[in-house]
């Protein structure tokens, strides 16, 4: 590829950069962010004068970024680690994601990786999802959706015992260990932080909506506006970084680990999904007689058949599995139901043209591009093969129900993921192999970590 100005394969245009530079004349630096397998942003901080060149000719980054574990260490046998001189992929801007973070004073831009022939790099998670979006488009379907984000705010420093605690309130510096579920006063006490978050969202084309204090002490949930599903996945990457960077300015940390406190509620990342036709009409809307859409039911049927295979995407880390220790609002199942919050696939009870379903299993630590890829891919399989979802669940999880055929722990999920033809077909062979081996290496590494609890229980008495 010529290093002079080249047509961007991502569809980005130089006009976007020029408009940003004109709007924010005092910005001197921009963070460019490539999302890795784990949903972690990797990239660079560039100077103002370098921004235009990314839109003109892209920017090289090592393809080996996708061969790293969650700590940034190479996993040698994953097939993606560079040998010899190594090599770069060319990264291009994701259109519409160039924005400004007021509390950092810097710009921010999502990028995605392409090969030198301008084809999408096959193991970039965003491109993996893009393949399923294109598949839907070829069927005349436009995926629409939104994610909900649950997270904890904790004090920056651990106590003498190495434990972290829910953060003191930004306004009053008071600390509470109570649940305070849906307390508006708790939100008010934390409002200086959330005011900064909402202000940042205005500059990022990010429409954050409802904020609540969730079920655990120090736990919150933010919803994001429903829109094109690809942009909805981008929104998660942007929102998590916005919340995290704002929290640091208030002396606290935003924690997107799904189970930071063993006895408290876990944090999920619920995906709301529907499909529209070329005119924007919701194809999951109820039938004239009030019956649920057959297309939506087929989509649910396709997803039900793949949840066991995809649990490693939905719960990718060791801590992810702690969230399923209790079924309270964290279903580890393949059930579906109408207005039932204990099932995996929930159809909200509000009838009519806005009908959709909610995939409730993924933890907030999951990569949104990969969650969306396997969910949409399975939904399309269900539609193409007219898969019956079976009868909706009428009971709570664990009551008079046969056990689900799902992995029971992290290692089981790794094995199941690696053996799955659905994952290989949906995510691509090279991505499938690499992700499996990276997770195997991570499991083996974590298996060698001896916890403080093990010393307490077993160290001096067995």
Coordinates of C-alpha atoms in Angstrom, one line a residue:
X1 CA 0.0 0.0 0.0
X2 CA 1.3 3.4 -0.9
X3 CA 2.2 5.5 2.2
X4 CA 0.9 8.6 0.5
X5 CA -2.8 9.5 0.8
X6 CA -4.9 6.4 0.2
X7 CA -8.6 5.8 0.3
X8 CA -9.5 4.6 3.7
X9 CA -10.9 1.1 3.7
X10 CA -12.9 1.9 6.9
X11 CA -14.9 4.6 5.2
X12 CA -13.3 7.4 7.3
X13 CA -12.7 10.8 5.7
X14 CA -10.1 13.5 6.3
X15 CA -13.0 15.9 6.7
X16 CA -13.7 14.3 10.1
X17 CA -10.2 15.1 11.4
X18 CA -10.3 18.6 10.0
X19 CA -13.6 19.4 11.7
X20 CA -12.3 18.0 15.0
X21 CA -9.1 20.1 14.8
X22 CA -11.1 23.2 14.0
X23 CA -13.6 22.6 16.9
X24 CA -10.9 21.9 19.5
X25 CA -8.0 24.2 18.7
X26 CA -6.4 23.7 22.1
X27 CA -6.2 19.9 21.9
X28 CA -2.6 18.8 21.6
X29 CA -2.9 15.0 21.9
X30 CA -5.2 12.2 20.7
X31 CA -5.4 8.7 22.1
X32 CA -5.8 6.1 19.2
X33 CA -7.3 2.9 20.5
X34 CA -7.3 -0.6 18.9
X35 CA -9.5 -3.1 20.8
X36 CA -7.7 -6.5 21.5
X37 CA -9.2 -9.9 22.1
X38 CA -10.0 -9.0 25.8
X39 CA -11.7 -5.7 25.1
X40 CA -8.6 -3.8 26.2
X41 CA -7.6 -0.7 24.4
X42 CA -4.1 -0.9 22.9
X43 CA -2.6 1.9 20.9
X44 CA -0.7 5.2 21.1
X45 CA -1.0 8.8 22.2
X46 CA -0.3 10.9 19.1
X47 CA 0.2 14.7 18.7
X48 CA -2.2 17.0 17.1
X49 CA -0.2 17.4 13.9
X50 CA -0.2 13.6 13.4
X51 CA -4.0 13.2 13.2
X52 CA -4.5 14.0 9.6
X53 CA -1.9 11.5 8.5
X54 CA -4.0 8.6 10.0
X55 CA -6.9 9.6 7.9
X56 CA -4.7 9.9 4.8
X57 CA -2.6 6.8 5.0
X58 CA -3.5 4.9 8.2
X59 CA -1.1 4.0 11.0
X60 CA 1.0 0.8 11.5
X61 CA 0.6 -1.2 14.7
X62 CA 2.0 -4.7 15.5
X63 CA -0.4 -7.5 14.5
X64 CA 1.0 -9.4 17.5
X65 CA -1.3 -7.2 19.7
X66 CA -3.9 -9.9 19.0
X67 CA -1.5 -12.6 20.2
X68 CA -1.3 -11.3 23.8
X69 CA -3.0 -12.4 27.0
X70 CA -4.9 -10.0 29.2
X71 CA -1.6 -8.7 30.8
X72 CA 0.0 -7.9 27.4
X73 CA 2.3 -11.0 27.4
X74 CA 2.7 -12.9 24.1
X75 CA 1.2 -16.4 24.0
X76 CA 3.7 -18.2 21.8
X77 CA 1.6 -21.0 20.4
X78 CA -1.5 -18.9 19.5
X79 CA -0.3 -18.5 15.9
X80 CA -0.4 -14.7 16.0
X81 CA 2.9 -13.8 17.7
X82 CA 5.4 -12.3 15.3
X83 CA 8.8 -14.0 14.7
X84 CA 11.9 -12.6 13.2
X85 CA 11.5 -9.0 12.2
X86 CA 7.8 -9.0 13.1
X87 CA 5.2 -7.0 11.1
X88 CA 2.6 -4.3 11.3
X89 CA -1.0 -4.1 10.2
X90 CA -2.3 -0.8 9.0
X91 CA -4.9 0.7 11.2
X92 CA -7.6 3.2 10.0
X93 CA -10.1 5.3 11.9
X94 CA -13.5 4.0 12.8
X95 CA -15.8 6.6 11.3
X96 CA -17.7 8.7 13.9
X97 CA -15.6 7.8 16.9
X98 CA -13.2 10.8 17.0
X99 CA -14.2 12.8 20.0
X100 CA -12.9 14.8 23.0
X101 CA -12.6 13.9 26.7
X102 CA -12.9 17.2 28.6
X103 CA -11.5 15.8 31.8
X104 CA -8.3 14.6 30.1
X105 CA -7.9 17.4 27.7
X106 CA -7.2 14.9 24.9
X107 CA -9.0 13.6 21.9
X108 CA -9.9 9.9 21.4
X109 CA -10.2 7.8 18.3
X110 CA -11.1 4.2 17.8
X111 CA -9.1 2.4 15.0
X112 CA -9.4 -1.0 13.3
X113 CA -6.7 -3.0 11.6
X114 CA -6.5 -3.8 7.9
X115 CA -4.1 -5.8 5.7
X116 CA -1.8 -4.1 3.2
X117 CA -4.3 -4.9 0.5
X118 CA -7.0 -3.0 2.4
X119 CA -8.9 -6.1 3.4
X120 CA -10.0 -6.3 7.1
X121 CA -7.6 -8.1 9.3
X122 CA -9.3 -11.3 10.1
X123 CA -8.5 -11.5 13.9
X124 CA -9.4 -7.9 14.8
X125 CA -12.5 -8.4 17.0
X126 CA -14.3 -5.5 15.4
X127 CA -13.8 -7.1 12.0
X128 CA -14.9 -10.5 13.3
X129 CA -18.2 -8.8 14.2
X130 CA -18.3 -6.9 11.0
X131 CA -18.4 -10.2 9.1
X132 CA -21.7 -11.1 10.8
X133 CA -23.1 -7.6 10.2
X134 CA -22.4 -8.0 6.5
X135 CA -24.0 -11.4 6.6
X136 CA -27.2 -9.8 8.0
X137 CA -27.1 -7.0 5.5
X138 CA -26.8 -9.6 2.6
X139 CA -30.1 -11.0 4.0
X140 CA -31.7 -7.6 3.9
X141 CA -31.4 -7.2 7.7
X142 CA -30.0 -4.3 9.7
X143 CA -28.9 -5.4 13.3
X144 CA -30.0 -2.9 15.9
X145 CA -29.3 -2.9 19.6
X146 CA -27.9 -1.5 22.8
X147 CA -25.9 -2.6 25.8
X148 CA -26.4 -2.0 29.5
X149 CA -23.2 -1.6 31.6
X150 CA -23.0 -2.5 35.3
X151 CA -19.9 -1.6 37.2
X152 CA -18.5 -0.8 40.7
X153 CA -16.7 2.3 41.9
X154 CA -14.0 1.5 44.5
X155 CA -11.4 3.5 46.4
X156 CA -8.2 3.7 44.5
X157 CA -6.1 2.1 47.3
X158 CA -6.6 -1.2 48.9
X159 CA -6.7 -1.6 52.7
X160 CA -3.9 -3.1 54.8
X161 CA -5.2 -6.6 54.0
X162 CA -5.1 -6.0 50.2
X163 CA -8.9 -5.6 49.9
X164 CA -10.7 -2.9 48.0
X165 CA -13.8 -1.2 49.2
X166 CA -16.7 0.8 47.6
X167 CA -15.7 4.3 46.9
X168 CA -16.5 7.3 49.1
X169 CA -19.0 9.6 47.5
X170 CA -17.5 12.3 45.2
X171 CA -19.6 15.1 46.8
X172 CA -19.6 14.4 50.5
X173 CA -16.7 12.0 50.9
X174 CA -19.1 9.9 53.0
X175 CA -18.8 6.1 52.7
X176 CA -21.8 3.7 52.8
X177 CA -21.7 -0.1 53.0
X178 CA -25.4 -0.3 52.4
X179 CA -27.0 -1.5 49.2
X180 CA -29.0 1.6 48.6
X181 CA -30.6 0.0 45.5
X182 CA -32.0 2.6 43.2
X183 CA -31.4 5.4 45.7
X184 CA -31.5 8.8 44.1
X185 CA -29.7 10.3 47.0
X186 CA -26.7 8.0 46.4
X187 CA -26.6 9.2 42.8
X188 CA -26.7 12.8 44.0
X189 CA -23.7 12.2 46.3
X190 CA -21.8 10.7 43.4
X191 CA -23.1 13.4 41.0
X192 CA -19.8 15.3 40.4
X193 CA -18.3 12.2 38.8
X194 CA -21.4 11.4 36.8
X195 CA -21.8 15.0 35.7
X196 CA -18.3 14.7 34.3
X197 CA -19.2 11.4 32.5
X198 CA -22.3 12.9 30.9
X199 CA -20.4 16.0 29.9
X200 CA -17.7 13.8 28.2
X201 CA -20.4 11.8 26.4
X202 CA -21.6 15.0 24.7
X203 CA -18.2 15.3 23.0
X204 CA -18.1 11.6 21.9
X205 CA -21.4 11.1 20.1
X206 CA -22.3 8.8 23.0
X207 CA -25.9 9.0 24.3
X208 CA -25.8 7.8 27.8
X209 CA -29.2 7.5 29.2
X210 CA -30.6 6.1 32.5
X211 CA -28.3 5.9 35.6
X212 CA -29.2 3.9 38.7
X213 CA -27.5 2.7 41.8
X214 CA -27.6 -1.1 41.4
X215 CA -28.0 -4.0 43.8
X216 CA -24.4 -4.0 45.4
X217 CA -22.8 -1.3 47.5
X218 CA -20.9 1.0 45.2
X219 CA -22.5 -0.6 42.1
X220 CA -24.1 1.4 39.3
X221 CA -25.7 0.8 35.9
X222 CA -25.8 3.0 32.8
X223 CA -27.8 2.4 29.7
X224 CA -26.8 3.6 26.2
X225 CA -29.2 4.6 23.5
X226 CA -30.5 1.9 21.1
X227 CA -29.0 2.2 17.6
X228 CA -27.1 0.4 14.8
X229 CA -25.6 -2.6 16.5
X230 CA -22.0 -2.0 15.3
X231 CA -22.1 1.5 16.7
X232 CA -23.7 0.1 19.9
X233 CA -20.6 -2.2 20.3
X234 CA -18.3 0.8 19.7
X235 CA -20.3 2.7 22.3
X236 CA -19.3 0.1 25.0
X237 CA -15.6 0.6 24.3
X238 CA -16.0 4.4 24.4
X239 CA -18.3 4.4 27.5
X240 CA -16.0 2.1 29.6
X241 CA -13.0 4.3 28.9
X242 CA -15.0 7.5 29.5
X243 CA -16.2 6.2 32.9
X244 CA -12.8 4.8 33.9
X245 CA -10.8 8.0 33.0
X246 CA -13.3 10.2 34.7
X247 CA -13.3 8.1 37.9
X248 CA -9.5 8.4 38.2
X249 CA -9.9 12.2 38.3
X250 CA -12.0 11.8 41.5
X251 CA -9.6 9.5 43.3
X252 CA -11.5 6.3 42.6
X253 CA -11.4 3.4 40.1
X254 CA -14.3 2.1 37.9
X255 CA -14.2 -1.7 38.1
X256 CA -15.5 -3.7 35.2
X257 CA -14.6 -7.0 36.7
X258 CA -17.9 -8.9 37.0
X259 CA -17.5 -10.1 40.6
X260 CA -15.2 -7.9 42.6
X261 CA -16.9 -8.8 45.9
X262 CA -17.8 -12.4 46.4
X263 CA -21.0 -11.8 48.5
X264 CA -22.3 -9.0 46.4
X265 CA -24.1 -8.8 43.1
X266 CA -22.2 -9.4 39.9
X267 CA -21.9 -6.9 37.0
X268 CA -23.4 -7.9 33.7
X269 CA -23.5 -6.5 30.2
X270 CA -27.0 -7.2 28.8
X271 CA -27.4 -6.9 25.0
X272 CA -30.7 -5.8 23.6
X273 CA -31.2 -6.9 20.0
X274 CA -33.6 -6.6 17.1
X275 CA -33.5 -6.6 13.3
X276 CA -34.8 -3.9 10.9
X277 CA -35.6 -4.0 7.2
X278 CA -34.1 -1.6 4.7
X279 CA -36.8 1.0 5.6
X280 CA -36.0 0.8 9.3
X281 CA -39.1 -1.2 10.3
X282 CA -38.6 -3.5 13.2
X283 CA -39.0 -7.1 12.0
X284 CA -39.3 -8.3 15.6
X285 CA -42.5 -6.3 16.1
X286 CA -45.6 -8.2 17.2
X287 CA -47.9 -9.8 14.7
X288 CA -51.3 -8.0 14.1
X289 CA -53.0 -10.5 16.4
X290 CA -50.5 -9.7 19.2
X291 CA -48.4 -12.9 18.7
X292 CA -44.6 -12.7 18.9
X293 CA -42.7 -12.4 15.7
X294 CA -41.8 -15.8 14.1
X295 CA -38.5 -14.2 13.0
X296 CA -37.6 -13.2 16.5
X297 CA -38.6 -16.7 17.8
X298 CA -36.3 -18.3 15.2
X299 CA -33.5 -16.0 16.3
X300 CA -34.0 -17.0 19.9
X301 CA -34.0 -20.6 18.9
X302 CA -30.6 -20.2 17.1
X303 CA -29.0 -18.5 20.1
X304 CA -30.3 -21.1 22.6
X305 CA -28.5 -23.8 20.7
X306 CA -25.1 -22.1 20.9
X307 CA -25.0 -20.6 24.4
X308 CA -23.0 -23.6 25.7
X309 CA -20.4 -23.2 22.9
X310 CA -20.0 -19.5 23.4
X311 CA -19.8 -19.2 27.2
X312 CA -16.1 -18.5 26.9
X313 CA -16.9 -15.3 25.0
X314 CA -19.7 -14.4 27.4
X315 CA -17.6 -15.3 30.5
X316 CA -13.9 -15.0 29.3
X317 CA -12.0 -14.8 32.6
X318 CA -11.6 -16.8 35.8
X319 CA -13.5 -14.1 37.8
X320 CA -16.3 -14.2 35.2
X321 CA -17.4 -17.5 36.6
X322 CA -17.8 -16.2 40.1
X323 CA -20.8 -14.3 38.9
X324 CA -22.7 -17.5 38.3
X325 CA -22.3 -18.8 41.9
X326 CA -25.7 -17.3 42.5
X327 CA -28.5 -17.3 39.9
X328 CA -29.8 -13.9 41.3
X329 CA -30.0 -11.8 38.2
X330 CA -27.1 -13.7 36.6
X331 CA -28.6 -16.6 34.6
X332 CA -26.2 -19.3 33.5
X333 CA -28.8 -21.1 31.4
X334 CA -30.2 -21.4 27.8
X335 CA -33.8 -20.6 28.7
X336 CA -36.0 -17.9 27.3
X337 CA -39.1 -16.3 28.6
X338 CA -41.4 -13.2 28.4
X339 CA -40.8 -10.6 31.2
X340 CA -38.7 -13.1 33.2
X341 CA -35.4 -11.8 34.6
X342 CA -34.1 -15.2 35.6
X343 CA -33.8 -16.5 32.1
X344 CA -30.9 -16.1 29.6
X345 CA -32.9 -14.7 26.8
X346 CA -35.6 -12.3 28.0
X347 CA -38.4 -10.8 25.9
X348 CA -39.4 -7.6 27.7
X349 CA -43.1 -7.4 28.4
X350 CA -43.9 -4.2 26.6
X351 CA -45.7 -5.2 23.4
X352 CA -45.9 -3.5 20.0
X353 CA -43.5 -2.1 17.4
X354 CA -40.5 -1.8 19.7
X355 CA -40.4 -5.5 20.6
X356 CA -36.9 -7.0 21.0
X357 CA -35.1 -9.5 23.2
X358 CA -32.4 -9.2 25.8
X359 CA -29.3 -11.5 26.1
X360 CA -28.5 -11.5 29.8
X361 CA -25.6 -13.8 30.3
X362 CA -22.5 -11.8 29.3
X363 CA -20.5 -10.2 32.1
X364 CA -19.3 -6.6 31.8
X365 CA -15.8 -7.9 31.3
X366 CA -16.7 -9.5 27.9
X367 CA -15.6 -8.0 24.6
X368 CA -18.7 -6.4 23.1
X369 CA -17.7 -7.0 19.6
X370 CA -17.3 -10.8 20.3
X371 CA -20.6 -10.9 22.3
X372 CA -22.4 -9.2 19.4
X373 CA -20.7 -11.5 16.8
X374 CA -21.7 -14.8 18.4
X375 CA -25.2 -13.5 19.3
X376 CA -26.0 -12.1 15.9
X377 CA -24.4 -15.1 14.1
X378 CA -26.5 -17.6 16.1
X379 CA -29.6 -15.5 15.5
X380 CA -29.0 -15.5 11.8
X381 CA -28.5 -19.3 11.9
X382 CA -31.8 -19.6 13.7
X383 CA -33.6 -17.5 11.1
X384 CA -32.0 -19.2 8.1
X385 CA -32.9 -22.7 9.5
X386 CA -36.2 -21.7 11.1
X387 CA -35.2 -23.1 14.5
X388 CA -38.0 -23.5 17.1
X389 CA -37.0 -21.9 20.4
X390 CA -39.2 -24.3 22.4
X391 CA -41.6 -23.3 25.1
X392 CA -40.9 -20.2 27.2
X393 CA -39.8 -20.7 30.8
X394 CA -42.5 -19.8 33.3
X395 CA -40.5 -20.6 36.4
X396 CA -37.5 -19.2 38.2
X397 CA -34.1 -20.8 37.5
X398 CA -33.6 -23.9 39.6
X399 CA -37.2 -24.6 40.2
X400 CA -38.5 -27.9 38.6
X401 CA -36.2 -27.6 35.6
X402 CA -33.9 -30.0 33.9
X403 CA -30.2 -29.0 34.1
X404 CA -28.8 -27.0 31.2
X405 CA -26.2 -28.5 28.9
X406 CA -23.7 -25.6 29.7
X407 CA -20.1 -25.5 30.9
X408 CA -19.8 -25.6 34.6
X409 CA -16.5 -23.8 35.0
X410 CA -13.9 -21.9 33.1
X411 CA -11.8 -24.8 31.9
X412 CA -14.9 -26.6 30.7
X413 CA -15.8 -23.5 28.7
X414 CA -12.4 -23.3 27.1
X415 CA -12.6 -27.0 26.0
X416 CA -16.2 -26.5 24.7
X417 CA -15.2 -23.3 22.8
X418 CA -12.2 -25.0 21.2
X419 CA -14.3 -28.0 20.0
X420 CA -17.1 -25.9 18.5
X421 CA -17.7 -25.8 14.8
X422 CA -20.1 -22.9 15.3
X423 CA -17.4 -20.8 16.9
X424 CA -14.9 -21.7 14.2
X425 CA -17.4 -20.8 11.4
X426 CA -18.7 -17.6 13.0
X427 CA -15.4 -16.2 14.4
X428 CA -13.1 -17.5 11.7
X429 CA -10.6 -20.3 11.9
X430 CA -7.5 -18.3 12.8
X431 CA -9.3 -16.2 15.5
X432 CA -10.9 -19.4 16.9
X433 CA -7.5 -21.2 17.3
X434 CA -5.8 -18.1 18.8
X435 CA -8.5 -17.3 21.3
X436 CA -8.7 -20.9 22.5
X437 CA -4.9 -21.1 23.0
X438 CA -4.7 -17.7 24.7
X439 CA -7.4 -18.7 27.1
X440 CA -5.7 -22.1 27.8
X441 CA -2.5 -20.2 28.6
X442 CA -4.3 -17.8 30.9
X443 CA -6.0 -20.7 32.7
X444 CA -2.6 -22.4 33.2
X445 CA -1.1 -19.2 34.5
X446 CA -4.0 -18.6 37.0
X447 CA -3.9 -22.2 38.2
X448 CA -0.5 -21.5 39.7
X449 CA -1.7 -18.5 41.7
X450 CA -2.2 -19.5 45.4
X451 CA -4.8 -17.2 47.0
X452 CA -4.8 -15.7 50.5
X453 CA -8.0 -17.7 51.2
X454 CA -6.1 -21.0 50.4
X455 CA -3.5 -20.1 53.0
X456 CA -6.2 -19.2 55.5
X457 CA -8.2 -22.4 55.0
X458 CA -5.4 -25.0 54.3
X459 CA -2.0 -23.5 55.1
X460 CA -1.6 -24.7 58.7
X461 CA -4.3 -27.2 59.4
X462 CA -4.3 -30.0 56.8

